[in-house]
mmCIF file of C-alpha atoms in Angstrom:
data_model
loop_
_atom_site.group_PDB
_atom_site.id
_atom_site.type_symbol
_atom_site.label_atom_id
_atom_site.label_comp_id
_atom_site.label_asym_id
_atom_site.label_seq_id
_atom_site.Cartn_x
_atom_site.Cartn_y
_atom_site.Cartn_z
ATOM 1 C CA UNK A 18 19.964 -20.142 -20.697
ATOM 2 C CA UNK A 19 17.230 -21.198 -17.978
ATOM 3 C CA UNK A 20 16.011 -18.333 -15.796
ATOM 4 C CA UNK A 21 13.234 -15.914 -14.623
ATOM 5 C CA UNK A 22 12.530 -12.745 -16.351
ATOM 6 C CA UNK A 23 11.292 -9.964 -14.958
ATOM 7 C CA UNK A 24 9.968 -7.040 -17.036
ATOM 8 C CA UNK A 25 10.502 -3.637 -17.013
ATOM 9 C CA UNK A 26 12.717 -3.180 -14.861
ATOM 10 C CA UNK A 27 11.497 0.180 -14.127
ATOM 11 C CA UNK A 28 8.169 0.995 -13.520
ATOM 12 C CA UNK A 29 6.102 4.750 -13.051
ATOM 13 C CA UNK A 30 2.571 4.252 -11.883
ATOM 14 C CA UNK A 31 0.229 7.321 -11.757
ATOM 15 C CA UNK A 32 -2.362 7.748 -9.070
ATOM 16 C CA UNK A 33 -5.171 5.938 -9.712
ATOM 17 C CA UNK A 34 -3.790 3.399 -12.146
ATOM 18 C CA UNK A 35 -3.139 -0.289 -12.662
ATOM 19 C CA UNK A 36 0.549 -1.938 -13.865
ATOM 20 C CA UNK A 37 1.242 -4.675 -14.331
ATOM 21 C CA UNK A 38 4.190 -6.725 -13.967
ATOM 22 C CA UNK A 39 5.582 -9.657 -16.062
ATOM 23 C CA UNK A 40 7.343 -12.817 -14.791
ATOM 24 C CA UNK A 41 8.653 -15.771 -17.213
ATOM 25 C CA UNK A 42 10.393 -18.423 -16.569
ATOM 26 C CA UNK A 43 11.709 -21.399 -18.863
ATOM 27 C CA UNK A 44 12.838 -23.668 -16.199
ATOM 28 C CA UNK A 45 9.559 -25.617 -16.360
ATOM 29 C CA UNK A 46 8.685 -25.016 -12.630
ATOM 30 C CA UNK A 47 5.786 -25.843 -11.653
ATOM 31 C CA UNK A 48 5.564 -23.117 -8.415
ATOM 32 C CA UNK A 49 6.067 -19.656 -9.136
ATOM 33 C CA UNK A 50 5.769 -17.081 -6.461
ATOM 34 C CA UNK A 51 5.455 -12.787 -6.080
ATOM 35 C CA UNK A 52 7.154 -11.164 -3.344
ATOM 36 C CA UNK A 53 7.715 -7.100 -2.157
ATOM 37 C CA UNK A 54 10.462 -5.877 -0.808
ATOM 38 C CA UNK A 55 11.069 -2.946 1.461
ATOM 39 C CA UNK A 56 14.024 -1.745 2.633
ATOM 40 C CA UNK A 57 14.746 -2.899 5.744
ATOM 41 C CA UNK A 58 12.076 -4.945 6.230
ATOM 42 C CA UNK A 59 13.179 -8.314 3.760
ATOM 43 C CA UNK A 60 10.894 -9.730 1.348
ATOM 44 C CA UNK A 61 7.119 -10.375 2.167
ATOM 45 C CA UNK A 62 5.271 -13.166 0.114
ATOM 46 C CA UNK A 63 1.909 -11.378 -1.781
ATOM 47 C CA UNK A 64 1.166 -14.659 -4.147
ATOM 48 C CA UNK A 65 1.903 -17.739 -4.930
ATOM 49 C CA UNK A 66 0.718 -20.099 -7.138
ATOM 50 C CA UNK A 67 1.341 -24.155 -7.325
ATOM 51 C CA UNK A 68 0.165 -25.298 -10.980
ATOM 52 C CA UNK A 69 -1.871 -23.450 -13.825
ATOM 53 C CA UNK A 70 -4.854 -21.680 -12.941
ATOM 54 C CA UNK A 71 -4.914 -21.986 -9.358
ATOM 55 C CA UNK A 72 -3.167 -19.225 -6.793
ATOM 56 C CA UNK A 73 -2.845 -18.602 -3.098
ATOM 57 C CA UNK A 74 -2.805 -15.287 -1.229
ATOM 58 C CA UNK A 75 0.255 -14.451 0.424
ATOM 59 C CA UNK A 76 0.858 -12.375 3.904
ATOM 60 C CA UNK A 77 0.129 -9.159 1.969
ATOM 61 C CA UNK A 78 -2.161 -9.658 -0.826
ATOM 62 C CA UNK A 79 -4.694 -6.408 -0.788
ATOM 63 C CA UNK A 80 -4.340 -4.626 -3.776
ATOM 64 C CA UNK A 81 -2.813 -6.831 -5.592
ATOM 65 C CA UNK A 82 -3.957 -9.542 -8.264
ATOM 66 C CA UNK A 83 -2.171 -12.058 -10.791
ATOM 67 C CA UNK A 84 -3.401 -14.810 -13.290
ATOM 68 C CA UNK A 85 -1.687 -18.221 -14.197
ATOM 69 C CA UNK A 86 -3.158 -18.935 -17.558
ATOM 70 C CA UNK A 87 0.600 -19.804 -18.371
ATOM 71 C CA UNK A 88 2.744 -22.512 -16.719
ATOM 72 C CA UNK A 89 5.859 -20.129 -17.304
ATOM 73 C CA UNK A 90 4.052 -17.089 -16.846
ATOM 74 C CA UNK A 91 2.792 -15.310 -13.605
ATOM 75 C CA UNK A 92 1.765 -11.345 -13.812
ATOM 76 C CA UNK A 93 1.053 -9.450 -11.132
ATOM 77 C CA UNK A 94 -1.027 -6.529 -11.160
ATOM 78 C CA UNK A 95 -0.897 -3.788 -8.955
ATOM 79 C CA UNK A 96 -4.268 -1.952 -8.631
ATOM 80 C CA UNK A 97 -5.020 1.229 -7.623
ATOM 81 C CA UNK A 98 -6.368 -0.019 -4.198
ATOM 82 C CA UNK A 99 -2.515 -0.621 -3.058
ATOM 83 C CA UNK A 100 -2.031 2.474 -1.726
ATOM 84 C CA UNK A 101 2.068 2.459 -1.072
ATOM 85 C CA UNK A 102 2.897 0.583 -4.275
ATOM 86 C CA UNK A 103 6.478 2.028 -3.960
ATOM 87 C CA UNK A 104 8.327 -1.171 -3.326
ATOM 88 C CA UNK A 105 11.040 -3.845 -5.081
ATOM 89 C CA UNK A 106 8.797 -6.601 -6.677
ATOM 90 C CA UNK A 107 10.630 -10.120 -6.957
ATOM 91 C CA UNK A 108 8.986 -12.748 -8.630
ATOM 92 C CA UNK A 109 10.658 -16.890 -7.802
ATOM 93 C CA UNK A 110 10.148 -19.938 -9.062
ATOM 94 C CA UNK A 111 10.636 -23.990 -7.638
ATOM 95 C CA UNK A 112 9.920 -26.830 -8.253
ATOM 96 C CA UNK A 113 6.876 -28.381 -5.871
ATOM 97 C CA UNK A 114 8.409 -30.761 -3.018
ATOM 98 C CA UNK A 115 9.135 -33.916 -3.403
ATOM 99 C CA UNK A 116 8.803 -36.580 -1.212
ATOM 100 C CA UNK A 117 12.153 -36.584 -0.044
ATOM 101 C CA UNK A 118 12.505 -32.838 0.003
ATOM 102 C CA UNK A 119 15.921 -31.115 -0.468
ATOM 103 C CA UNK A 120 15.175 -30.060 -4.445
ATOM 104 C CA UNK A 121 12.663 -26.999 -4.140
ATOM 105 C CA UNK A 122 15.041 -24.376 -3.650
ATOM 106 C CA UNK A 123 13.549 -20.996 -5.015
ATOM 107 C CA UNK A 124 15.060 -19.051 -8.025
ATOM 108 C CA UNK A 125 14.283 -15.210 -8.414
ATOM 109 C CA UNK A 126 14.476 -12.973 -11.486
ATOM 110 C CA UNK A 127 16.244 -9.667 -10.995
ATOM 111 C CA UNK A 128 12.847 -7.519 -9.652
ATOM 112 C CA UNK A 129 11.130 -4.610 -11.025
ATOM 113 C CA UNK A 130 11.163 -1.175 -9.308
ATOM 114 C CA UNK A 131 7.720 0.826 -9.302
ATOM 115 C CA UNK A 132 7.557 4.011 -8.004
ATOM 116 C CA UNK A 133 4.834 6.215 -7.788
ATOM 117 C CA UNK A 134 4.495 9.659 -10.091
ATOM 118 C CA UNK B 13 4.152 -18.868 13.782
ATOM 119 C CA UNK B 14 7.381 -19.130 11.212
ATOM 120 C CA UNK B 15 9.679 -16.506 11.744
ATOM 121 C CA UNK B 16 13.525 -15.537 11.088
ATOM 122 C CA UNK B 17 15.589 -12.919 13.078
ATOM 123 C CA UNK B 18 19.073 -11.973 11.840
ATOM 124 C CA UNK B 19 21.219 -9.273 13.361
ATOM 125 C CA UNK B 20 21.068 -5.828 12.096
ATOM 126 C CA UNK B 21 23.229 -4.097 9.766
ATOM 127 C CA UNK B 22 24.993 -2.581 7.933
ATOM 128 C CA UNK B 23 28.072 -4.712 8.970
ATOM 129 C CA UNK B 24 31.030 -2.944 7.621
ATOM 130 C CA UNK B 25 34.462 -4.956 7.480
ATOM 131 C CA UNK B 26 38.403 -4.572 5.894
ATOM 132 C CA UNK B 27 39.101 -6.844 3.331
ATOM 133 C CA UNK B 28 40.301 -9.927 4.923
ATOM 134 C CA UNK B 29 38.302 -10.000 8.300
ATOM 135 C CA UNK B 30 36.251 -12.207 9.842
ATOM 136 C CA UNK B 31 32.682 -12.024 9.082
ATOM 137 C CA UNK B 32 29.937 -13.583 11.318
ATOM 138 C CA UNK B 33 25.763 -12.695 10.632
ATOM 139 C CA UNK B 34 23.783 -14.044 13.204
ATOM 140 C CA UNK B 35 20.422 -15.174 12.274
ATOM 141 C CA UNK B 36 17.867 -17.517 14.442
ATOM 142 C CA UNK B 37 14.540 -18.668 13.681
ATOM 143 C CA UNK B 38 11.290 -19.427 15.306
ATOM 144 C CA UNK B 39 9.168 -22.861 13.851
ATOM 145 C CA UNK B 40 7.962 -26.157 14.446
ATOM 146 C CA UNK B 41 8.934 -29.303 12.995
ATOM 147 C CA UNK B 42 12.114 -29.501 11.075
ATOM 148 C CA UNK B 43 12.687 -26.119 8.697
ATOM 149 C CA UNK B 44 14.918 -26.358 6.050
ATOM 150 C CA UNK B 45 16.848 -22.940 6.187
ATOM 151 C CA UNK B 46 19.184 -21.374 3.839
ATOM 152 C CA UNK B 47 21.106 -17.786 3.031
ATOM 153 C CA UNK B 48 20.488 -15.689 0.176
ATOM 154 C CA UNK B 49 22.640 -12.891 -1.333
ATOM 155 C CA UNK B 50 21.590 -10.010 -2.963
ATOM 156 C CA UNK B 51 23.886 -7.302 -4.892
ATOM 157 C CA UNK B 52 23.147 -4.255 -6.104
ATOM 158 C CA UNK B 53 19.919 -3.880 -8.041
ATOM 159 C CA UNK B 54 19.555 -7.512 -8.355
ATOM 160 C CA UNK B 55 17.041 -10.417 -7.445
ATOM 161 C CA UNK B 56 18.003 -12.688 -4.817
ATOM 162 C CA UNK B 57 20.569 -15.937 -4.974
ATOM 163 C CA UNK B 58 20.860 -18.799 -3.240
ATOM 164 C CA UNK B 59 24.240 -18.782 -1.153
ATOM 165 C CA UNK B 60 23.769 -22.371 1.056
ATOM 166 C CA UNK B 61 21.222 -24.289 2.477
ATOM 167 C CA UNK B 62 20.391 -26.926 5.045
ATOM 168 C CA UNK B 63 17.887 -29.321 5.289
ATOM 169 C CA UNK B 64 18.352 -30.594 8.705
ATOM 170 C CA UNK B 65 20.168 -30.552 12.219
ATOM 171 C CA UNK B 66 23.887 -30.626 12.613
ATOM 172 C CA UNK B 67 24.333 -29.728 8.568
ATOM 173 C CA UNK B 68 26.559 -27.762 7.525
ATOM 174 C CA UNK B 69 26.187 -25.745 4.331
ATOM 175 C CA UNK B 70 29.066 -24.376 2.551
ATOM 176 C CA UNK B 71 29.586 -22.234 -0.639
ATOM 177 C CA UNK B 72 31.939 -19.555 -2.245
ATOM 178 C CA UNK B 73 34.054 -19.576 1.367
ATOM 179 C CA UNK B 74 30.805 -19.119 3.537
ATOM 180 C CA UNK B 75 29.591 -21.473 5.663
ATOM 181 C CA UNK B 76 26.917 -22.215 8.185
ATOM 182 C CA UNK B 77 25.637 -24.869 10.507
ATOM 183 C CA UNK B 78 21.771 -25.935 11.090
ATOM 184 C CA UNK B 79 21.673 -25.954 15.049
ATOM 185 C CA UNK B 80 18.183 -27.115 16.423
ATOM 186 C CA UNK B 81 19.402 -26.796 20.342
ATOM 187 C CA UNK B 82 19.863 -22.923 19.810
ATOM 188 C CA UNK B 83 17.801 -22.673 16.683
ATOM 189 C CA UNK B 84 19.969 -21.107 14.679
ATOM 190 C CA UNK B 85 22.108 -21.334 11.213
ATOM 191 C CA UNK B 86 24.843 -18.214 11.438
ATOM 192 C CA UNK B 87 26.536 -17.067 8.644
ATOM 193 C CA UNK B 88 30.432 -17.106 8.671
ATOM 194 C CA UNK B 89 33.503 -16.379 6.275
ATOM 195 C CA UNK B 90 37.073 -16.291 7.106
ATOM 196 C CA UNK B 91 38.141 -13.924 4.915
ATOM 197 C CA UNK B 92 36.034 -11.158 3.164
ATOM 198 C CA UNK B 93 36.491 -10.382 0.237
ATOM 199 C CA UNK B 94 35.213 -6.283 -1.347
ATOM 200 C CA UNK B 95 33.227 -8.663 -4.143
ATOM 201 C CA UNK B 96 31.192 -9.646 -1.002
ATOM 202 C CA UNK B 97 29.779 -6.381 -0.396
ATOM 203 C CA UNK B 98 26.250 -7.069 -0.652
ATOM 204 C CA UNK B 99 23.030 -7.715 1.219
ATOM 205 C CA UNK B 100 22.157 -11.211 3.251
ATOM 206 C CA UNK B 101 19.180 -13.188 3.807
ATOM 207 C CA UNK B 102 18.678 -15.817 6.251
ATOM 208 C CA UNK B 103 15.294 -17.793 5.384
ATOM 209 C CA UNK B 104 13.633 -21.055 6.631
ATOM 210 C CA UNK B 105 11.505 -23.100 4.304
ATOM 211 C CA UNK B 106 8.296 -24.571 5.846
ATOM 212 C CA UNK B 107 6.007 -26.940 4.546
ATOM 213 C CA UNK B 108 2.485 -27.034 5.527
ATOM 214 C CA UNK B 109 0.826 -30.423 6.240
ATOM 215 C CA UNK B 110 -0.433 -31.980 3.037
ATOM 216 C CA UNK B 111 1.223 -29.397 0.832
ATOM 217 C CA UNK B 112 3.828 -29.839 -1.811
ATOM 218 C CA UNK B 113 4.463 -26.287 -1.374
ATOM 219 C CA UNK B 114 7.686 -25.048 0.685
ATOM 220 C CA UNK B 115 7.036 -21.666 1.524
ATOM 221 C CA UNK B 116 9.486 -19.075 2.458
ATOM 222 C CA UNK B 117 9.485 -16.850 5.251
ATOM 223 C CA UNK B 118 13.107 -14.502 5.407
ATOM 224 C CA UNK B 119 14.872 -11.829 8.249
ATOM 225 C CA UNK B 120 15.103 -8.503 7.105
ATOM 226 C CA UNK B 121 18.360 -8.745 5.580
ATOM 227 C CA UNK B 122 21.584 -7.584 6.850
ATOM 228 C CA UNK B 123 23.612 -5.160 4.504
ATOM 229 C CA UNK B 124 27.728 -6.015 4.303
ATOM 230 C CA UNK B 125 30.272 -3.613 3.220
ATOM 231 C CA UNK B 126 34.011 -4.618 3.108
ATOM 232 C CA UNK B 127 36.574 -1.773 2.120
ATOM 233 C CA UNK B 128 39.865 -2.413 0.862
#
């Protein structure tokens, strides 16, 4: 089945340390995306990234990094500089826009909760 | 800038009611906008969508309509059903110029309950 995995779905960090978290997809997307969620506060775009090796920042993307070495792969590390790590991390994929429009629509995996020991 | 405001939660309904989630947005040029569901411990899905004025998406007994005049794309079902307990995203898609990249930008989510 195509899809987005996220991986664990559980995460501890300790203070001072980096985690990182795993996205894969097999739908041969070219756009694959990070996101955090809050409660309460909806989902807030950290990176993004359009085609292998090449990645945007997002709205929030201090303390955070990723890599693209992968077409279906996306990790995002979350350094020790984030300071309030504690947070639902989604990670989406789409295809890029065509032309026309109307076929990007976003599909997420089903997150990865990091809290903070 | 971009921005999406839906009403605030928790919405708590009977099975069978008449559910409404209000949700307007702020952008220029012609968003696409859709709704997203989200259940319990789970990643987001796509619920409907709309690419431009005076569409109306439709899916699983929800439906809303893209309206430019009042800028806005409210959710609605007749009947609720418990299985729709969940949490709701409105979001608008916006492209920047030159870009093949559709970026989203979503309300805070509105959290529904329905009891039996």
């Amino acid at each position: 089945d195509g899809g987005i995995t996220q991986s664990p779905k559980y995460l501890f960090r300790k203070e001072g340390q980096n985690v990182t978290l795993s996205c894969e997809q097999n739908l041969n997307h070219d756009a694959m995306y990070w996101y955090r969620q809050d409660p309460g506060q909806g989902l807030r775009l950290i990176y993004y990234s359009q085609i292998v090796n090449d990645f945007q920042k997002g709205d929030i993307a201090e303390g955070y990094s990723v890599s693209r070495e992968k077409k279906e792969s996306f990790p995002l590390t979350v350094t020790s500089a984030q300071k309030n790590p504690t947070a639902f991390y989604l990670c989406a994929s789409s295809i890029l826009l065509q032309p026309t429009g109307g076929r990007d629509i976003q599909y997420f995996g089903a997150g990865t909760r990091l809290s903070v020991l | 800038g971009n921005s999406v405001t839906q009403m605030e939660g928790p919405v708590t309904l009977s099975e069978e009611a008449f559910l409404t989630i209000n949700c307007t947005y702020t952008a220029t040029g012609y968003p696409s906008l859709f709704w997203y569901v989200q259940y319990p411990g789970e990643g987001l899905q796509l619920l409907l969508k709309a690419t431009k004025a005076d569409d109306k998406g439709s899916n699983k007994g929800f439906e809303a309509t893209y309206r430019k005049e009042t800028t806005s794309f409210h959710l609605e079902k007749g009947s609720v059903q418990v299985s729709d307990s969940a949490v709701y995203f409105c979001a608008l898609r916006k492209r920047d110029r030159g870009s093949t990249l559709g970026r989203l930008y979503f309300g805070r989510g509105t959290q529904l309950t329905v009891w039996p």
